């Protein structure tokens, strides 16, 4: 299968200390990759490096077969940041305006959005179940609703790769389930490659086909089908972890249904 | 025709006032939402230093103002990078620079009456050259704001995401900084250094109280600015007040009225909701 992201011998640190040491891995087209690890292990940092928000000290990153320093097709990359909903909540912008903004590369510089762009916007909002909230001010929505809007904002530009940094933080269990369902469906039906940072190990093992764990001893790749054992998790997090397993059958049925 | 429009200088004042009332809030919306409300003060003090430099060394004072203001605007951008998330530091640093320079340079100005007219503005004493300057600048700003509407919105809302969406944020920020600097220095000449900042912020603040979208915020801000300027100018003419100060005070009064109205309205809604609840 086509390698869509390739990382070779990547090193990165903010000041003196290296946070990511000699990281190498690859992501195939159509992967649903879970990125897990303790707080401060460098998950968000790794995502920012892949998005060129940060520059590596050394090593190579290839996106869609091209070196990141020459990469231009940013419209094929979507990103829902960990801080996506920490914007100033009194910002006077509607859901529709925010999602439309991300159609920039389709509308073009200096041009105004047309009718079919608006249809695309409402289609993206429909995918996340927010089509009735188009005219609402973003600050007047709940945290989970805002998060779904930010996912729609990414979906509207029909990316090939979608990065999500803890998108389900502050979302109730039902909406969280809905987000996972949505992502699984986009992954399976549209072939969207998904890279998702999360602490919800049980849920991600069900949906992801590949897990990357960042720990004290660097990075290791894990097959979620083998399941995550408590011993493995405590090695990863450095302390004992009790895993509460979801009702898997029910969850899988949800996935096939949605 | 109304008596007020008989005079050439009042006609010019109204044309200039209307144009400035349209362009300052257009710039102001982005400035306020980027949490840079005080940038107007900072830049206008620097353009005052430019005026002083112009008057002292025999340059055109407006040209001096524009040049100093542009330098200050890019200075703020530069200092902001060293203090991410603390834009007010950059604004204060550059404002102090402007005040310091204005203080020293004004010491070299022989004709202080001329200098005062820049401090408080002289919308009723606009020269033809200044009128054309304002018309030309307004055309540029209005076109830029229309054609860069969605880009400016996205950059203001979420700069990181805007970059990922492919918006050339460096170029657009550059153009916007330039437009801000020129708008402030040119409008400072007409409404005065001391009031330009309020004209950028007050209409936007008032619009934000009632707008239901970003687009509405821009449209309402322009409408409010027009109301403030036109009524301020008329009142100042008949009551013989200074125009700059009158425009700002009309703005403050309107903002207070809107705030009270909103307060009363939301209380009424809550009361009605409680009554309905008790009935059930
Ligand atoms: N801007 C920054 N400057 C300096 N150090 C930073 C910066 N951002 C993160 N760090 C450090 O880098 C390390 C990794 O941070 P990162 O945000 O990537 O962690 P994470 O795995 O995403 O954690 P979390 O689960 O809490 O989101 C942390 O030790 C953090 O202190
Ligand atoms: Mg993180």
Coordinates of C-alpha atoms and ligand atoms in Angstrom, one line a residue:
Chain A
X1 CA 0.0 0.0 0.0
X2 CA 1.1 3.6 -0.6
X3 CA 3.1 5.2 2.1
X4 CA 1.5 8.5 2.8
X5 CA 3.7 9.7 5.7
X6 CA 7.3 8.6 6.3
X7 CA 9.4 9.7 9.2
X8 CA 13.1 8.8 9.4
X9 CA 15.4 9.3 12.4
X10 CA 13.6 12.4 13.6
X11 CA 15.0 14.4 16.5
X12 CA 13.4 17.3 18.2
X13 CA 13.7 19.2 21.5
X14 CA 12.3 22.6 22.5
X15 CA 15.3 23.9 24.5
X16 CA 18.2 21.7 25.5
X17 CA 16.5 18.4 26.2
X18 CA 15.5 16.1 23.4
X19 CA 11.8 15.2 23.5
X20 CA 11.7 13.0 20.4
X21 CA 14.8 10.9 19.9
X22 CA 15.5 9.1 16.7
X23 CA 11.9 8.5 15.7
X24 CA 11.1 6.5 12.6
X25 CA 7.7 5.2 11.4
X26 CA 5.4 5.3 8.4
X27 CA 1.7 5.6 7.8
X28 CA -0.1 3.9 4.9
X29 CA -2.9 5.4 2.9
X30 CA -6.2 4.5 4.6
X31 CA -4.6 3.9 8.0
X32 CA -6.5 4.8 11.2
X33 CA -3.5 5.5 13.4
X34 CA -3.8 6.0 17.2
X35 CA -1.0 8.0 18.8
X36 CA -0.9 7.3 22.6
X37 CA 1.5 8.1 25.4
X38 CA 1.6 9.8 28.8
X39 CA 1.2 13.6 29.3
X40 CA 4.3 15.3 28.0
X41 CA 5.6 12.4 26.0
X42 CA 5.6 14.5 22.9
X43 CA 2.4 13.5 21.0
X44 CA 1.3 17.0 20.2
X45 CA 4.9 17.9 19.4
X46 CA 5.1 15.1 16.9
X47 CA 1.9 16.1 15.2
X48 CA 3.1 19.7 15.0
X49 CA 6.3 18.5 13.4
X50 CA 4.3 16.6 10.8
X51 CA 2.4 19.8 10.1
X52 CA 5.5 22.0 9.8
X53 CA 4.3 24.1 12.7
X54 CA 7.7 23.1 14.3
X55 CA 10.9 22.3 12.4
X56 CA 12.9 19.2 13.4
X57 CA 16.5 19.4 14.6
X58 CA 17.4 16.5 12.3
X59 CA 15.8 13.7 10.4
X60 CA 13.5 13.5 7.5
X61 CA 9.7 13.8 7.1
X62 CA 7.9 12.9 3.9
X63 CA 4.3 13.9 3.3
X64 CA 2.5 12.4 0.3
X65 CA 5.8 11.3 -1.1
X66 CA 7.4 14.7 -0.8
X67 CA 9.9 16.2 1.6
X68 CA 8.1 18.4 4.1
X69 CA 10.4 21.4 3.4
X70 CA 9.2 21.4 -0.2
X71 CA 5.6 20.3 0.5
X72 CA 3.0 22.6 -0.9
X73 CA -0.3 20.6 -0.9
X74 CA -1.4 21.8 2.6
X75 CA -5.1 21.7 1.4
X76 CA -4.8 17.9 1.5
X77 CA -4.0 18.0 5.2
X78 CA -6.5 18.6 7.9
X79 CA -5.8 19.4 11.5
X80 CA -8.0 19.6 14.6
X81 CA -5.6 21.0 17.3
X82 CA -5.7 20.2 21.0
X83 CA -6.5 23.8 21.5
X84 CA -9.0 24.1 18.7
X85 CA -11.8 25.1 21.1
X86 CA -9.8 27.4 23.3
X87 CA -10.4 30.3 21.0
X88 CA -11.9 33.5 22.4
X89 CA -15.5 32.5 23.0
X90 CA -16.9 36.0 22.4
X91 CA -15.5 36.0 18.8
X92 CA -18.5 37.0 16.7
X93 CA -18.4 34.2 14.1
X94 CA -21.1 31.8 13.0
X95 CA -20.6 28.1 12.5
X96 CA -21.2 28.6 8.8
X97 CA -18.6 31.3 8.5
X98 CA -16.0 29.2 10.3
X99 CA -16.5 26.2 8.1
X100 CA -16.6 28.2 4.9
X101 CA -13.3 29.8 5.8
X102 CA -11.6 26.5 5.3
X103 CA -12.7 26.2 1.7
X104 CA -10.1 28.8 0.9
X105 CA -8.1 26.7 -1.5
X106 CA -11.3 25.8 -3.4
X107 CA -12.7 29.3 -3.6
X108 CA -9.4 31.0 -4.3
X109 CA -7.7 34.3 -3.3
X110 CA -9.8 37.5 -3.7
X111 CA -13.0 35.5 -4.6
X112 CA -16.3 35.2 -2.7
X113 CA -17.9 31.9 -1.9
X114 CA -20.6 30.7 -4.3
X115 CA -23.8 28.7 -3.8
X116 CA -22.2 25.3 -4.3
X117 CA -19.6 26.2 -1.7
X118 CA -22.4 26.8 0.8
X119 CA -23.8 23.3 -0.1
X120 CA -20.4 21.8 0.6
X121 CA -20.3 23.6 4.0
X122 CA -23.7 22.2 5.0
X123 CA -22.7 18.7 3.7
X124 CA -19.7 18.8 6.0
X125 CA -21.9 20.0 8.9
X126 CA -24.3 17.2 8.2
X127 CA -21.5 14.6 8.5
X128 CA -21.0 15.7 12.1
X129 CA -24.7 16.3 12.8
X130 CA -24.4 20.1 13.1
X131 CA -26.4 21.2 10.0
X132 CA -29.0 22.9 12.2
X133 CA -26.5 25.1 13.9
X134 CA -25.1 26.9 10.8
X135 CA -26.3 30.4 11.8
X136 CA -25.4 30.0 15.5
X137 CA -22.5 31.9 17.0
X138 CA -19.6 29.5 17.8
X139 CA -19.3 30.9 21.3
X140 CA -22.9 29.9 22.1
X141 CA -22.3 26.2 21.5
X142 CA -21.3 23.6 24.0
X143 CA -17.7 22.3 24.0
X144 CA -18.6 19.1 22.3
X145 CA -20.6 20.9 19.6
X146 CA -17.7 23.2 19.0
X147 CA -15.4 20.3 18.6
X148 CA -17.7 18.8 16.0
X149 CA -17.7 22.1 14.2
X150 CA -13.9 22.1 14.1
X151 CA -14.0 18.6 12.7
X152 CA -16.5 19.7 10.0
X153 CA -14.2 22.6 9.2
X154 CA -11.5 20.1 8.4
X155 CA -13.8 17.8 6.5
X156 CA -15.1 20.5 4.2
X157 CA -11.9 20.8 2.3
X158 CA -11.9 17.0 1.7
X159 CA -8.4 16.3 3.0
X160 CA -6.5 13.1 2.4
X161 CA -4.9 13.0 5.8
X162 CA -6.6 14.2 9.0
X163 CA -4.7 14.9 12.2
X164 CA -6.8 15.1 15.4
X165 CA -5.2 16.0 18.7
X166 CA -7.4 14.8 21.6
X167 CA -10.6 15.7 19.8
X168 CA -12.8 14.1 22.4
X169 CA -11.6 15.9 25.5
X170 CA -14.5 17.5 27.3
X171 CA -17.1 15.7 25.3
X172 CA -19.7 13.5 26.9
X173 CA -19.6 9.7 26.4
X174 CA -22.3 9.6 23.8
X175 CA -20.8 12.4 21.6
X176 CA -17.4 10.8 22.0
X177 CA -18.8 7.6 20.7
X178 CA -20.3 9.6 17.9
X179 CA -17.0 11.2 17.0
X180 CA -15.3 7.8 16.9
X181 CA -18.1 6.4 14.8
X182 CA -17.8 9.3 12.4
X183 CA -14.1 9.0 12.1
X184 CA -14.3 5.2 11.5
X185 CA -16.9 5.8 8.8
X186 CA -14.9 8.5 7.1
X187 CA -11.9 6.2 7.3
X188 CA -13.7 3.2 5.8
X189 CA -16.0 4.8 3.3
X190 CA -13.9 7.7 2.0
X191 CA -10.5 6.1 2.6
X192 CA -9.4 9.1 4.7
X193 CA -6.2 8.5 6.5
X194 CA -6.6 9.5 10.2
X195 CA -3.9 10.2 12.8
X196 CA -5.5 10.7 16.2
X197 CA -3.9 11.6 19.5
X198 CA -5.9 10.3 22.4
X199 CA -5.8 9.0 26.0
X200 CA -8.8 6.8 25.5
X201 CA -6.9 3.6 25.0
X202 CA -9.9 1.3 25.0
X203 CA -11.8 3.2 22.3
X204 CA -8.8 3.7 20.1
X205 CA -7.9 0.0 20.2
X206 CA -11.3 -0.8 18.8
X207 CA -11.1 1.7 15.9
X208 CA -7.5 2.1 15.0
X209 CA -5.6 -0.4 12.8
X210 CA -2.2 0.8 14.0
X211 CA -1.1 2.2 17.4
X212 CA 2.0 4.3 17.9
X213 CA 3.0 4.6 21.6
X214 CA 5.4 7.3 22.7
X215 CA 7.1 6.4 25.9
X216 CA 10.2 6.9 28.0
X217 CA 12.1 4.5 25.7
X218 CA 11.1 6.1 22.4
X219 CA 8.4 5.0 20.0
X220 CA 7.0 1.6 19.4
X221 CA 4.3 0.4 17.0
X222 CA 1.6 -1.9 18.2
X223 CA -1.1 -3.9 16.5
X224 CA -4.4 -3.0 18.3
X225 CA -5.9 -6.4 17.3
X226 CA -3.6 -7.9 20.0
X227 CA -5.4 -5.7 22.5
X228 CA -3.7 -3.6 25.1
X229 CA -2.9 -5.4 28.3
X230 CA -2.7 -3.7 31.7
X231 CA 1.0 -4.6 31.9
X232 CA 1.6 -3.0 28.6
X233 CA -0.3 0.2 29.5
X234 CA 1.6 0.6 32.8
X235 CA 4.9 0.3 31.0
X236 CA 3.7 3.0 28.6
X237 CA 2.3 5.3 31.2
X238 CA 4.8 4.5 33.9
X239 CA 2.2 3.6 36.5
X240 CA -0.5 1.1 37.0
X241 CA -3.5 1.5 34.7
X242 CA -6.8 -0.2 35.0
X243 CA -8.4 -0.7 31.7
X244 CA -12.1 -0.5 31.5
X245 CA -13.1 -2.3 28.4
X246 CA -16.1 -0.9 26.4
X247 CA -18.9 -3.2 25.5
X248 CA -17.0 -4.1 22.3
X249 CA -19.8 -5.9 20.5
X250 CA -22.2 -3.1 21.0
X251 CA -19.5 -0.6 19.9
X252 CA -18.6 -2.6 16.8
X253 CA -22.3 -2.9 15.9
X254 CA -22.5 0.9 16.2
X255 CA -19.6 1.2 13.8
X256 CA -21.1 -1.0 11.2
X257 CA -24.4 0.8 11.6
X258 CA -23.0 4.3 11.3
Chain B
X1 CA -30.0 73.3 1.2
X2 CA -29.3 73.1 4.8
X3 CA -27.3 75.9 6.2
X4 CA -24.6 73.6 7.3
X5 CA -23.8 72.5 3.7
X6 CA -23.4 76.1 2.4
X7 CA -19.8 76.2 3.4
X8 CA -17.2 74.6 1.3
X9 CA -15.2 73.5 4.4
X10 CA -18.3 71.8 5.8
X11 CA -18.9 69.9 2.6
X12 CA -15.3 68.7 2.7
X13 CA -15.6 67.8 6.3
X14 CA -18.6 65.6 5.6
X15 CA -17.1 63.8 2.7
X16 CA -13.9 63.2 4.6
X17 CA -15.8 62.2 7.7
X18 CA -18.0 59.7 5.8
X19 CA -15.0 58.1 4.1
X20 CA -13.1 57.8 7.4
X21 CA -16.2 56.4 9.1
X22 CA -16.3 53.7 6.5
X23 CA -12.6 52.6 6.5
X24 CA -11.6 52.9 10.2
X25 CA -14.1 50.3 11.5
X26 CA -13.2 48.0 8.6
X27 CA -9.7 48.0 9.9
X28 CA -10.9 48.2 13.4
X29 CA -12.9 44.9 13.3
X30 CA -9.7 42.9 12.6
X31 CA -7.7 45.0 15.0
X32 CA -10.1 44.6 17.9
X33 CA -10.7 40.8 17.3
X34 CA -6.9 40.3 17.2
X35 CA -6.9 41.9 20.7
X36 CA -4.9 44.8 19.4
X37 CA -7.4 47.5 20.3
X38 CA -4.7 49.9 21.5
X39 CA -2.7 49.8 18.3
X40 CA -4.6 52.9 17.1
X41 CA -3.2 54.9 20.0
X42 CA 0.3 53.6 19.5
X43 CA 0.4 54.3 15.8
X44 CA -1.2 57.7 16.0
X45 CA 1.4 58.8 18.6
X46 CA 4.1 57.7 16.2
X47 CA 2.5 59.5 13.4
X48 CA 2.4 62.6 15.6
X49 CA 6.2 62.2 15.9
X50 CA 6.2 62.0 12.1
X51 CA 4.2 65.2 11.9
X52 CA 6.7 66.9 14.3
X53 CA 9.6 65.6 12.2
X54 CA 8.0 66.9 9.0
X55 CA 7.2 70.3 10.5
X56 CA 10.7 70.6 12.1
X57 CA 12.7 69.6 9.0
X58 CA 10.5 71.1 6.3
X59 CA 9.0 67.9 5.0
X60 CA 5.3 67.4 4.3
X61 CA 3.9 66.6 7.7
X62 CA 1.4 64.0 6.4
X63 CA 4.2 62.2 4.6
X64 CA 6.1 62.2 7.8
X65 CA 3.1 60.9 9.7
X66 CA 2.6 58.0 7.2
X67 CA 6.3 57.0 7.2
X68 CA 6.6 57.0 11.0
X69 CA 3.3 55.1 11.4
X70 CA 4.3 52.4 8.9
X71 CA 7.7 52.0 10.7
X72 CA 5.8 51.8 14.0
X73 CA 3.4 49.2 12.7
X74 CA 6.1 46.9 11.6
X75 CA 7.9 47.6 14.8
X76 CA 4.9 46.3 16.8
X77 CA 4.8 43.2 14.6
X78 CA 8.4 42.5 15.3
X79 CA 8.2 43.1 19.1
X80 CA 5.1 40.9 19.3
X81 CA 7.1 37.9 18.1
X82 CA 9.3 38.2 21.1
X83 CA 6.3 38.3 23.5
X84 CA 3.8 35.9 22.0
X85 CA 0.3 36.3 23.5
X86 CA 1.3 39.6 25.2
X87 CA 0.6 41.9 22.3
X88 CA 0.0 44.8 24.7
X89 CA 3.7 44.8 25.6
X90 CA 4.6 45.5 22.0
X91 CA 2.0 48.2 21.7
X92 CA 3.1 49.9 24.8
X93 CA 6.8 49.7 23.9
X94 CA 6.2 51.3 20.4
X95 CA 3.7 53.8 21.9
X96 CA 6.4 55.0 24.4
X97 CA 8.8 55.3 21.5
X98 CA 6.4 57.5 19.6
X99 CA 5.6 59.7 22.6
X100 CA 9.3 60.1 23.3
X101 CA 10.1 61.0 19.8
X102 CA 7.1 63.3 19.4
X103 CA 8.1 65.1 22.6
X104 CA 11.6 65.8 21.5
X105 CA 10.9 66.5 17.8
X106 CA 8.0 68.9 18.7
X107 CA 10.6 71.0 20.5
X108 CA 12.1 71.9 17.0
X109 CA 8.7 72.9 15.6
X110 CA 8.4 76.7 15.3
X111 CA 4.7 77.0 14.5
X112 CA 3.0 75.2 17.4
X113 CA -0.6 76.1 16.3
X114 CA -0.1 73.8 13.3
X115 CA 1.2 71.0 15.5
X116 CA -1.9 71.4 17.8
X117 CA -4.2 71.0 14.8
X118 CA -2.7 67.5 14.3
X119 CA -3.1 66.6 18.0
X120 CA -6.9 67.4 18.0
X121 CA -7.5 67.0 14.3
X122 CA -8.9 69.6 12.0
X123 CA -11.6 68.0 9.9
X124 CA -13.1 71.5 9.2
X125 CA -9.8 72.7 7.8
X126 CA -9.0 70.0 5.2
X127 CA -6.9 71.0 2.2
X128 CA -7.8 69.8 -1.3
X129 CA -4.6 67.6 -1.3
X130 CA -5.7 66.0 2.0
X131 CA -9.2 65.4 0.6
X132 CA -7.8 63.6 -2.4
X133 CA -5.5 61.6 -0.2
X134 CA -8.4 60.4 1.9
X135 CA -10.5 59.5 -1.2
X136 CA -7.6 57.5 -2.7
X137 CA -6.8 55.7 0.5
X138 CA -10.4 54.9 1.2
X139 CA -10.8 53.3 -2.3
X140 CA -7.8 51.1 -1.6
X141 CA -8.9 50.1 1.9
X142 CA -12.5 49.4 0.8
X143 CA -11.3 47.2 -2.1
X144 CA -8.8 45.4 0.1
X145 CA -11.4 44.7 2.8
X146 CA -13.9 43.4 0.3
X147 CA -11.5 41.2 -1.7
X148 CA -9.7 39.9 1.4
X149 CA -12.8 39.5 3.5
X150 CA -12.7 35.8 4.0
X151 CA -8.9 35.7 4.3
X152 CA -8.8 38.4 7.0
X153 CA -11.6 36.7 8.8
X154 CA -9.8 33.3 8.9
X155 CA -6.4 34.9 9.9
X156 CA -8.1 36.8 12.7
X157 CA -10.1 33.8 13.9
X158 CA -7.3 31.1 13.7
X159 CA -4.0 32.1 12.1
X160 CA -2.5 28.5 12.4
X161 CA -5.5 26.9 10.7
X162 CA -5.5 29.7 8.1
X163 CA -2.0 28.8 7.1
X164 CA -2.8 25.2 6.8
X165 CA -5.8 26.1 4.6
X166 CA -3.3 27.6 2.2
X167 CA -3.9 31.3 2.9
X168 CA -0.7 33.3 2.3
X169 CA -0.8 34.7 5.8
X170 CA 2.6 36.5 5.6
X171 CA 1.6 38.6 2.5
X172 CA -1.9 39.3 3.8
X173 CA -0.6 40.3 7.2
X174 CA 1.9 42.6 5.5
X175 CA -0.7 44.3 3.4
X176 CA -3.0 44.7 6.4
X177 CA -0.3 46.2 8.6
X178 CA 0.5 48.7 5.9
X179 CA -3.2 49.6 5.5
X180 CA -3.6 50.0 9.2
X181 CA -0.6 52.3 9.5
X182 CA -1.7 54.5 6.5
X183 CA -5.3 54.6 7.6
X184 CA -4.4 55.7 11.1
X185 CA -1.9 58.3 10.1
X186 CA -4.2 59.9 7.5
X187 CA -7.3 59.8 9.7
X188 CA -5.3 61.2 12.6
X189 CA -4.9 64.3 10.5
X190 CA -8.7 64.8 10.2
X191 CA -10.2 63.6 13.5
X192 CA -7.0 64.0 15.5
X193 CA -4.4 61.8 17.1
X194 CA -6.2 61.6 20.3
X195 CA -9.5 60.3 19.0
X196 CA -8.5 58.0 16.1
X197 CA -8.2 55.1 18.4
X198 CA -11.7 55.5 19.7
X199 CA -13.1 55.7 16.2
X200 CA -11.5 52.4 15.5
X201 CA -12.7 50.6 18.6
X202 CA -16.0 52.2 19.6
X203 CA -18.1 51.3 16.5
X204 CA -16.7 47.7 16.6
X205 CA -17.4 47.4 20.4
X206 CA -21.0 48.6 19.8
X207 CA -21.5 46.3 16.8
X208 CA -20.2 43.3 18.7
X209 CA -23.0 43.7 21.3
X210 CA -25.7 43.1 18.8
X211 CA -24.2 41.3 15.7
X212 CA -25.1 37.7 15.0
X213 CA -22.1 37.0 12.7
X214 CA -18.8 38.3 11.6
X215 CA -20.3 39.8 8.5
X216 CA -22.9 41.6 10.6
X217 CA -20.2 42.9 12.9
X218 CA -18.4 44.6 10.0
X219 CA -21.6 46.0 8.5
X220 CA -22.9 47.3 11.9
X221 CA -19.6 48.7 12.8
X222 CA -19.5 50.8 9.6
X223 CA -23.1 51.9 10.2
X224 CA -22.4 52.9 13.8
X225 CA -19.2 54.8 12.7
X226 CA -21.3 56.7 10.1
X227 CA -23.9 57.6 12.7
X228 CA -21.3 58.7 15.2
X229 CA -19.4 60.8 12.6
X230 CA -22.4 62.4 10.9
X231 CA -24.3 63.3 14.1
X232 CA -21.0 64.3 15.8
X233 CA -20.2 66.7 13.0
X234 CA -23.7 68.2 12.9
X235 CA -23.8 68.7 16.7
X236 CA -20.3 70.2 16.8
X237 CA -21.3 72.7 14.0
X238 CA -24.5 73.9 15.7
X239 CA -23.2 73.8 19.3
X240 CA -19.8 75.1 18.3
X241 CA -18.0 72.1 19.9
X242 CA -14.7 70.6 18.7
X243 CA -15.7 67.9 16.1
X244 CA -13.2 65.2 17.1
X245 CA -14.3 65.1 20.7
X246 CA -18.0 65.3 19.9
X247 CA -17.8 62.3 17.5
X248 CA -16.2 60.2 20.2
X249 CA -18.7 61.2 22.9
X250 CA -21.6 60.4 20.6
X251 CA -20.0 57.0 20.2
X252 CA -19.6 56.5 23.9
X253 CA -23.2 57.4 24.6
X254 CA -24.4 55.0 21.9
X255 CA -22.4 52.2 23.4
X256 CA -23.8 52.9 26.8
X257 CA -27.4 52.9 25.4
X258 CA -26.8 49.6 23.6
X259 CA -25.3 48.0 26.7
X260 CA -28.3 49.1 28.8
X261 CA -30.7 47.9 26.1
X262 CA -29.1 44.5 26.0
X263 CA -29.1 44.2 29.8
X264 CA -32.8 45.1 30.1
X265 CA -33.6 42.8 27.2
X266 CA -31.8 39.8 28.7
X267 CA -33.4 40.4 32.1
X268 CA -36.8 40.5 30.5
X269 CA -36.1 37.2 28.8
X270 CA -35.0 35.6 32.0
X271 CA -38.1 36.9 33.8
X272 CA -40.4 35.6 31.1
X273 CA -38.6 32.2 31.3
X274 CA -39.1 32.0 35.0
X275 CA -42.7 32.9 34.8
X276 CA -43.3 30.2 32.1
X277 CA -41.5 27.7 34.3
X278 CA -43.7 28.6 37.3
X279 CA -46.8 28.2 35.3
X280 CA -45.9 24.6 34.3
Ligands
LIG1 N1 6.3 25.5 23.4 C1 7.0 24.7 24.2 N2 8.2 25.1 24.7 C2 9.0 24.3 25.5 N3 8.6 23.1 25.8 C3 7.5 22.6 25.4 C4 6.6 23.4 24.6 N4 5.5 22.6 24.3 C5 5.7 21.4 24.9 N5 6.9 21.4 25.6 C6 7.4 20.3 26.3 O1 7.5 19.2 25.4 C7 7.1 18.0 26.0 C8 6.1 17.3 25.1 O2 4.9 18.2 25.0 P1 3.7 17.7 24.2 O3 2.7 18.9 24.2 O4 4.1 17.2 22.8 O5 3.1 16.5 25.0 P2 1.8 15.6 24.8 O6 2.3 14.2 24.6 O7 1.0 16.2 23.7 O8 1.1 15.7 26.2 P3 -0.5 15.8 26.5 O9 -1.0 14.4 26.6 O10 -0.5 16.5 27.9 O11 -1.2 16.6 25.5 C9 6.6 18.4 27.4 O12 7.5 18.0 28.3 C10 6.4 19.9 27.4 O13 6.8 20.4 28.6
LIG2 MG1 -0.9 17.1 23.6

